[in-house]
Short mmCIF file of C-alpha atoms and ligand atoms in Angstrom, two decimals:
data_model
loop_
_atom_site.label_atom_id
_atom_site.label_comp_id
_atom_site.label_asym_id
_atom_site.label_seq_id
_atom_site.Cartn_x
_atom_site.Cartn_y
_atom_site.Cartn_z
CA MET A 24 0.13 0.45 0.41
CA ARG A 25 1.40 3.74 -0.56
CA ALA A 26 1.51 5.80 3.21
CA MET A 27 3.77 9.07 3.40
CA ILE A 28 6.20 8.50 6.29
CA VAL A 29 7.98 11.27 8.20
CA ARG A 30 11.60 11.05 7.93
CA THR A 31 14.42 12.68 10.90
CA PRO A 32 14.65 15.59 10.29
CA ALA A 33 11.06 16.49 9.76
CA THR A 34 10.02 18.92 7.72
CA LEU A 35 7.47 18.99 4.32
CA ASP A 36 10.52 18.46 2.75
CA THR A 37 10.35 14.76 4.24
CA LEU A 38 7.51 13.93 4.06
CA THR A 39 8.61 10.99 1.38
CA ALA A 40 5.49 8.57 -0.36
CA VAL A 41 6.99 4.25 0.33
CA ASP A 42 5.59 1.47 -0.44
CA LEU A 43 4.18 -0.24 2.49
CA PRO A 44 3.30 -4.24 3.46
CA ASP A 45 -0.66 -3.85 3.49
CA ALA A 46 -2.53 -3.95 6.44
CA GLY A 47 -3.25 -8.17 6.29
CA ALA A 48 -5.76 -9.66 8.19
CA PRO A 49 -7.40 -8.00 11.91
CA ALA A 50 -6.86 -10.21 14.33
CA ALA A 51 -8.68 -10.66 17.58
CA GLY A 52 -10.38 -7.24 17.87
CA GLU A 53 -9.57 -5.46 15.40
CA ILE A 54 -10.97 -4.41 11.84
CA ALA A 55 -9.52 -3.61 8.76
CA VAL A 56 -10.09 -0.15 6.96
CA ARG A 57 -9.57 1.07 3.69
CA LEU A 58 -8.81 4.47 4.53
CA HIS A 59 -10.32 6.24 1.74
CA ALA A 60 -9.69 10.09 3.78
CA SER A 61 -7.52 11.68 5.80
CA SER A 62 -7.67 15.79 7.05
CA LEU A 63 -5.23 18.46 8.71
CA ASN A 64 -5.14 19.70 11.73
CA PHE A 65 -2.55 22.10 13.18
CA HIS A 66 -1.03 19.36 15.89
CA ASP A 67 -0.15 17.00 12.30
CA TYR A 68 1.85 20.56 10.99
CA LEU A 69 3.97 19.81 14.26
CA VAL A 70 4.35 16.32 13.72
CA VAL A 71 5.49 16.66 10.49
CA ASN A 72 7.43 20.08 10.06
CA GLY A 73 9.54 18.02 13.22
CA THR A 74 8.27 20.91 16.23
CA ILE A 75 6.71 18.36 18.16
CA PRO A 76 9.42 14.76 18.06
CA THR A 77 8.10 12.01 16.45
CA GLY A 78 9.95 8.69 15.12
CA ASP A 79 11.28 7.77 12.41
CA ARG A 80 9.26 6.37 9.31
CA ARG A 81 5.95 7.67 11.84
CA ILE A 82 3.16 7.74 9.82
CA PRO A 83 1.28 10.99 9.60
CA MET A 84 -2.41 11.90 9.98
CA SER A 85 -4.78 11.97 13.26
CA ASP A 86 -7.80 11.48 11.17
CA GLY A 87 -8.81 8.70 9.34
CA ALA A 88 -12.33 7.32 7.55
CA GLY A 89 -12.56 4.33 4.86
CA GLU A 90 -14.81 1.59 4.71
CA VAL A 91 -14.59 -2.02 7.04
CA ILE A 92 -12.75 -4.44 5.34
CA ALA A 93 -13.01 -7.54 7.39
CA VAL A 94 -13.43 -7.74 10.89
CA GLY A 95 -11.35 -10.00 13.84
CA ASP A 96 -12.59 -12.47 16.11
CA GLY A 97 -15.22 -10.12 18.94
CA VAL A 98 -16.32 -7.67 16.84
CA SER A 99 -19.43 -7.59 16.80
CA GLU A 100 -20.41 -3.38 16.98
CA PHE A 101 -18.99 -3.55 12.79
CA ALA A 102 -19.35 -5.68 9.97
CA PRO A 103 -17.30 -5.18 6.21
CA GLY A 104 -19.05 -2.08 4.55
CA ASP A 105 -19.40 0.02 6.97
CA ARG A 106 -17.89 3.22 7.02
CA VAL A 107 -15.89 4.34 10.03
CA VAL A 108 -14.68 7.23 10.77
CA SER A 109 -11.15 7.07 13.62
CA ILE A 110 -10.62 8.66 16.74
CA PHE A 111 -8.12 10.85 18.74
CA HIS A 112 -7.22 9.15 21.84
CA PRO A 113 -7.25 5.64 21.81
CA ARG A 114 -7.08 4.50 25.37
CA TRP A 115 -9.62 7.21 26.20
CA GLN A 116 -13.27 5.98 25.04
CA ALA A 117 -15.17 7.27 27.64
CA GLY A 118 -15.39 8.67 31.41
CA ALA A 119 -12.35 10.87 32.85
CA MET A 120 -9.22 11.41 30.46
CA PRO A 121 -6.52 8.11 30.79
CA GLU A 122 -3.61 9.87 30.49
CA ALA A 123 -1.76 13.64 30.12
CA HIS A 124 -0.13 12.20 27.88
CA PHE A 125 0.45 11.21 23.55
CA ARG A 126 2.09 8.46 23.45
CA HIS A 127 -1.06 6.38 21.92
CA VAL A 128 -2.43 9.12 19.71
CA PRO A 129 -2.20 8.06 15.78
CA GLY A 130 -0.07 10.25 13.49
CA ASP A 131 2.00 11.28 16.76
CA GLY A 132 3.59 8.76 19.47
CA VAL A 133 1.72 5.62 16.41
CA ASP A 134 1.36 5.31 13.26
CA GLY A 135 -1.19 7.55 11.77
CA TYR A 136 -3.64 7.43 8.97
CA ALA A 137 -0.74 8.92 6.11
CA ARG A 138 -1.61 5.42 4.29
CA GLU A 139 -4.17 2.45 2.19
CA ALA A 140 -5.30 0.51 4.32
CA VAL A 141 -4.91 0.00 8.85
CA ALA A 142 -5.15 -2.78 10.48
CA ALA A 143 -6.62 -1.76 14.52
CA PRO A 144 -9.08 -2.14 17.64
CA ALA A 145 -12.35 -1.45 17.02
CA THR A 146 -12.83 1.27 19.57
CA TRP A 147 -10.38 3.48 17.79
CA PHE A 148 -13.05 4.50 15.29
CA THR A 149 -16.80 5.45 15.35
CA LYS A 150 -19.25 4.96 12.63
CA ALA A 151 -19.21 8.23 10.16
CA PRO A 152 -22.17 10.16 10.33
CA GLU A 153 -24.81 8.68 7.74
CA GLY A 154 -25.25 10.12 4.02
CA TYR A 155 -21.17 11.59 4.88
CA SER A 156 -18.59 11.68 1.99
CA HIS A 157 -15.21 9.93 3.56
CA LEU A 158 -13.92 12.95 3.34
CA GLU A 159 -16.42 14.75 5.50
CA ALA A 160 -15.95 12.13 8.46
CA ALA A 161 -11.97 12.63 7.74
CA THR A 162 -13.05 16.08 9.39
CA LEU A 163 -14.60 15.39 12.81
CA THR A 164 -12.00 13.18 14.83
CA CYS A 165 -9.74 15.98 16.26
CA ALA A 166 -11.78 19.06 15.01
CA GLY A 167 -14.85 18.22 15.18
CA VAL A 168 -14.05 16.48 18.77
CA THR A 169 -12.23 19.09 19.59
CA ALA A 170 -15.42 22.21 19.18
CA TRP A 171 -18.54 19.97 20.43
CA ARG A 172 -15.67 18.75 23.80
CA ALA A 173 -15.59 23.05 23.89
CA LEU A 174 -19.28 23.52 23.56
CA VAL A 175 -21.55 20.88 24.71
CA PRO A 176 -19.86 17.55 27.30
CA ASP A 177 -17.39 21.67 29.18
CA GLY A 178 -19.70 25.04 28.48
CA PRO A 179 -22.18 23.56 27.65
CA THR A 180 -24.31 25.64 25.80
CA LEU A 181 -27.60 26.54 26.34
CA ALA A 182 -29.74 28.38 24.00
CA GLY A 183 -29.85 31.87 24.00
CA GLN A 184 -26.44 32.50 25.86
CA THR A 185 -23.62 34.12 23.37
CA VAL A 186 -20.86 31.87 22.04
CA LEU A 187 -17.21 33.27 20.69
CA VAL A 188 -14.85 31.71 17.71
CA GLN A 189 -11.86 33.29 17.04
CA GLY A 190 -11.11 32.55 13.82
CA SER A 191 -11.93 30.49 10.68
CA GLY A 192 -9.84 27.35 10.63
CA GLY A 193 -11.47 23.83 11.48
CA VAL A 194 -12.26 24.27 14.58
CA SER A 195 -13.72 27.05 14.60
CA LEU A 196 -16.08 26.34 12.30
CA PHE A 197 -17.54 23.88 13.20
CA ALA A 198 -17.62 25.25 17.50
CA LEU A 199 -19.97 28.18 14.82
CA GLN A 200 -22.00 25.51 13.57
CA PHE A 201 -22.50 23.27 16.69
CA ALA A 202 -23.38 26.61 18.10
CA LYS A 203 -25.95 27.78 16.16
CA ALA A 204 -27.29 24.00 16.89
CA MET A 205 -27.16 24.63 19.81
CA GLY A 206 -29.29 27.66 19.89
CA ALA A 207 -26.44 29.95 20.74
CA ARG A 208 -24.99 33.26 19.00
CA VAL A 209 -22.33 33.71 17.48
CA ILE A 210 -19.68 36.79 17.16
CA ALA A 211 -17.24 35.47 14.84
CA THR A 212 -13.61 36.93 14.27
CA SER A 213 -11.13 36.88 11.53
CA SER A 214 -8.38 38.82 10.15
CA SER A 215 -10.18 39.16 6.70
CA GLU A 216 -13.24 40.88 5.83
CA ALA A 217 -13.97 37.97 2.80
CA LYS A 218 -14.03 35.66 5.68
CA LEU A 219 -15.84 38.16 7.52
CA GLU A 220 -18.72 37.64 4.82
CA ARG A 221 -18.38 33.93 5.08
CA LEU A 222 -18.80 33.68 8.41
CA ILE A 223 -22.27 35.77 8.11
CA ALA A 224 -22.42 32.92 5.16
CA LEU A 225 -22.54 30.07 7.73
CA GLY A 226 -25.04 31.46 10.55
CA ALA A 227 -22.88 34.09 12.85
CA ASP A 228 -24.52 37.16 13.79
CA HIS A 229 -22.12 39.04 15.03
CA VAL A 230 -18.01 39.54 13.20
CA ILE A 231 -15.52 41.47 14.30
CA ASN A 232 -12.10 41.55 12.05
CA TYR A 233 -9.35 41.02 14.85
CA ARG A 234 -7.10 42.59 12.63
CA THR A 235 -8.25 46.35 12.58
CA THR A 236 -10.03 45.79 15.87
CA PRO A 237 -7.05 44.52 18.16
CA ASP A 238 -9.13 45.24 20.96
CA TRP A 239 -11.45 42.57 20.06
CA GLY A 240 -12.57 41.50 23.52
CA ARG A 241 -13.48 44.21 24.34
CA ALA A 242 -16.04 44.58 21.64
CA ALA A 243 -17.76 41.21 22.19
CA PHE A 244 -18.77 42.06 25.86
CA ALA A 245 -20.17 45.53 24.56
CA LEU A 246 -21.91 43.84 21.62
CA CYS A 247 -23.45 41.38 24.53
CA GLY A 248 -23.08 42.38 27.47
CA GLY A 249 -20.24 39.48 28.32
CA VAL A 250 -19.78 36.02 26.42
CA ASP A 251 -20.66 33.07 27.53
CA HIS A 252 -17.76 30.65 25.99
CA VAL A 253 -14.86 31.13 23.65
CA VAL A 254 -13.52 28.94 22.11
CA GLU A 255 -9.51 29.68 22.83
CA ILE A 256 -7.45 28.75 19.18
CA GLY A 257 -4.92 31.22 19.70
CA GLY A 258 -3.10 30.77 23.30
CA PRO A 259 -0.94 33.41 25.13
CA GLY A 260 -1.57 36.02 22.61
CA THR A 261 -5.72 36.23 22.06
CA LEU A 262 -6.75 34.45 26.02
CA PRO A 263 -6.19 38.40 26.99
CA GLN A 264 -8.90 39.99 25.19
CA SER A 265 -11.28 36.40 25.08
CA ILE A 266 -11.07 37.20 28.73
CA GLU A 267 -12.07 40.95 28.61
CA ALA A 268 -14.93 38.93 26.11
CA ILE A 269 -16.18 36.95 28.86
CA GLY A 270 -18.86 38.02 31.56
CA ILE A 271 -19.06 36.54 35.05
CA GLY A 272 -18.74 33.93 35.37
CA GLY A 273 -17.69 33.16 31.83
CA HIS A 274 -15.76 29.55 30.45
CA ILE A 275 -13.06 30.02 27.86
CA ALA A 276 -11.90 26.58 26.30
CA LEU A 277 -8.42 26.79 26.70
CA ILE A 278 -7.93 24.96 22.71
CA GLY A 279 -5.36 26.32 20.80
CA VAL A 280 -1.02 27.22 20.52
CA LEU A 281 -1.51 29.06 17.26
CA THR A 282 0.08 32.37 18.80
CA GLY A 283 2.50 30.04 21.40
CA VAL A 284 2.48 28.29 24.21
CA SER A 285 3.47 30.20 27.16
CA GLY A 286 2.73 34.13 28.03
CA GLU A 287 1.43 36.33 30.58
CA ILE A 288 -2.14 35.79 31.70
CA PRO A 289 -4.65 38.58 33.51
CA THR A 290 -4.20 36.98 36.28
CA ALA A 291 -6.42 39.18 37.76
CA ARG A 292 -8.68 40.27 35.85
CA LEU A 293 -9.92 36.87 35.03
CA MET A 294 -10.32 36.29 38.79
CA GLY A 295 -11.96 39.60 39.30
CA LYS A 296 -14.24 38.18 36.31
CA GLN A 297 -14.17 34.66 37.99
CA GLY A 298 -14.08 32.87 35.11
CA ARG A 299 -13.70 29.63 34.19
CA LEU A 300 -10.53 28.50 31.94
CA GLN A 301 -10.73 24.76 31.03
CA GLY A 302 -7.89 22.65 28.87
CA VAL A 303 -8.76 20.93 25.54
CA SER A 304 -7.47 17.41 24.36
CA VAL A 305 -10.08 17.07 22.50
CA GLY A 306 -12.10 13.88 23.15
CA SER A 307 -13.28 10.99 24.34
CA ARG A 308 -14.85 8.02 22.30
CA ARG A 309 -18.47 8.47 23.53
CA ASP A 310 -17.72 12.58 22.90
CA GLN A 311 -17.18 11.44 19.54
CA ARG A 312 -20.66 9.30 19.18
CA ASP A 313 -22.52 12.11 20.55
CA MET A 314 -21.19 14.75 18.39
CA ILE A 315 -22.14 11.72 14.99
CA ALA A 316 -25.92 11.09 17.01
CA ALA A 317 -25.47 16.44 17.43
CA ILE A 318 -24.68 15.49 13.85
CA GLU A 319 -27.17 13.47 11.75
CA ALA A 320 -29.75 15.17 14.35
CA ASN A 321 -29.14 18.48 13.02
CA ASP A 322 -27.35 17.22 9.23
CA LEU A 323 -24.35 19.28 9.55
CA ARG A 324 -22.01 19.66 6.70
CA PRO A 325 -18.28 20.07 7.48
CA VAL A 326 -16.80 23.43 5.77
CA ILE A 327 -13.59 22.06 3.28
CA ASP A 328 -11.56 23.96 2.11
CA ARG A 329 -10.20 21.81 -0.89
CA SER A 330 -8.58 18.58 -0.73
CA PHE A 331 -5.37 17.12 -1.93
CA PRO A 332 -4.26 13.76 -3.40
CA LEU A 333 -2.43 11.72 -0.24
CA GLU A 334 1.17 11.83 -2.66
CA ALA A 335 0.81 15.65 -2.17
CA LEU A 336 0.56 15.94 1.41
CA ALA A 337 3.37 18.39 1.79
CA ASP A 338 1.86 20.56 -1.12
CA ALA A 339 -1.41 20.55 1.15
CA PHE A 340 1.05 22.34 4.58
CA ARG A 341 2.13 24.42 2.58
CA HIS A 342 -2.08 25.40 2.44
CA GLN A 343 -2.39 25.38 5.61
CA GLU A 344 0.33 27.78 6.14
CA SER A 345 -0.58 29.73 4.03
CA GLY A 346 -4.00 30.57 6.69
CA ALA A 347 -5.48 31.29 3.41
CA HIS A 348 -7.93 28.25 3.75
CA PHE A 349 -11.31 28.68 5.15
CA GLY A 350 -12.20 25.46 7.40
CA LYS A 351 -10.52 22.25 6.93
CA ILE A 352 -7.80 20.73 4.43
CA GLY A 353 -8.91 17.17 3.47
CA VAL A 354 -6.79 14.48 1.99
CA GLU A 355 -7.43 12.15 -0.64
CA ILE A 356 -6.23 8.36 -0.32
CA GLY A 357 -6.51 5.57 -3.39
N1 NAP B 20 -6.46 20.95 22.95
C1 NAP B 20 -7.01 20.42 21.22
O1 NAP B 20 -7.32 19.25 22.06
C2 NAP B 20 -6.77 20.42 20.18
C3 NAP B 20 -7.71 20.23 19.11
C4 NAP B 20 -7.77 21.25 17.41
C5 NAP B 20 -7.25 21.87 17.81
N2 NAP B 20 -6.09 22.60 19.13
C6 NAP B 20 -5.65 23.83 17.89
O2 NAP B 20 -6.40 24.48 17.53
C7 NAP B 20 -6.05 25.64 17.75
C8 NAP B 20 -6.49 26.17 15.88
O3 NAP B 20 -6.65 24.31 15.14
P1 NAP B 20 -7.35 24.57 13.75
O4 NAP B 20 -6.81 22.92 12.95
O5 NAP B 20 -8.64 24.48 13.87
O6 NAP B 20 -6.34 25.87 13.16
P2 NAP B 20 -6.03 26.13 11.31
O7 NAP B 20 -7.54 25.15 10.44
O8 NAP B 20 -5.04 25.93 10.18
O9 NAP B 20 -6.47 27.33 11.60
C9 NAP B 20 -5.67 28.70 11.04
C10 NAP B 20 -7.08 29.63 11.38
O10 NAP B 20 -7.24 30.43 13.11
C11 NAP B 20 -7.61 32.17 12.80
N3 NAP B 20 -6.40 32.05 13.16
C12 NAP B 20 -4.60 32.63 13.20
N4 NAP B 20 -4.43 33.78 13.97
C13 NAP B 20 -5.36 33.57 15.04
C14 NAP B 20 -5.20 35.15 15.65
N5 NAP B 20 -4.64 35.43 16.75
N6 NAP B 20 -6.80 35.25 16.57
C15 NAP B 20 -8.15 34.94 15.83
N7 NAP B 20 -7.45 33.65 15.08
C16 NAP B 20 -6.78 33.21 13.84
C17 NAP B 20 -6.68 32.26 11.63
O11 NAP B 20 -7.69 32.50 10.72
P3 NAP B 20 -8.03 34.13 10.31
O12 NAP B 20 -7.44 33.15 8.93
O13 NAP B 20 -10.18 34.05 9.58
O14 NAP B 20 -7.82 35.02 10.86
C18 NAP B 20 -6.28 30.34 10.78
O15 NAP B 20 -6.53 30.62 9.09
C19 NAP B 20 -4.92 24.85 16.40
O16 NAP B 20 -3.20 25.90 17.64
C20 NAP B 20 -3.91 23.44 17.65
O17 NAP B 20 -3.51 23.10 17.73
C21 NAP B 20 -6.30 22.02 20.14
#
């Protein structure tokens, strides 16, 4: 089978297409999946560009969707022909997260889904949403579950509340869609006027250009008297404004590090507002199944900017690097 592997030192230029032995028959408790799609996340980018050190010849990509082609002994949840999508934390089935590291995360600590086939435990997958293409399903593993987790199990978002989403990347657009499905009002930010128009078309009630309005947190507060939930994807560079945006007892889902991994936080301001800062590491398999039920009930579709063939994975990451995308960047396999 064809696969992409990371060579060390890892850079986009050393992402390499190779032929590997096929996945083989599934062992007891496993399913064999013919993979048809993946999608890019910022975490995958950090793996393929060497920021997150990984093993030489690691197969990248946490997201994988495809069709079950065989099931091992003892597997009753899936049958050949089922369309499935991978989960991000294979050891986190439900409840509290069992470990705070990425040693078992596909595409990081273990091989991921930039390949044509895999045999893996059935518990590493869920069924894909009814009617979804493989490409659509492959957007859910990381970005979809993260947005869901932030706003629904963690939020929880109530109808009539206000949610602020930052920028127009994968996590933020899922968050916008889930927030609207929960009956919330959405304030969306972007660096681009053209993307702000698209955010309105997607259902945003208010938009703010965070480049031309650097005090966007105060602007968001003024729009609603205090935001209830912020989907924080920027990290230290945006957190001070997110703290300004929230009302008393507001919730900030700390998800991303696009502006850096450490920095100053206006601690007293957060305390004074009795804000709730909740770290997020994607979610459990149970979260993924709950999210898929909500997607089916609300007929939600992911926003896919464009897709690239597997062997053009480096070009897909260069497109992500450019920041020109709106929503998810997909990978088509086979
Ligand atoms: N903790 C978790 O479980 C988890 C899970 C998934 C992702 N993440 C993290 O969440 C972040 C976003 O991931 P993603 O996959 O959605 O990335 P992405 O699709 O590449 O999104 C990038 C977008 O973020 C926006 N952005 C960049 N800098 C910004 C800033 N200073 N303020 C506001 N928006 C900004 C830009 O939108 P505009 O072009 O519209 O300005 C950009 O297009 C990453 O740091 C990623 O590692 C964390």
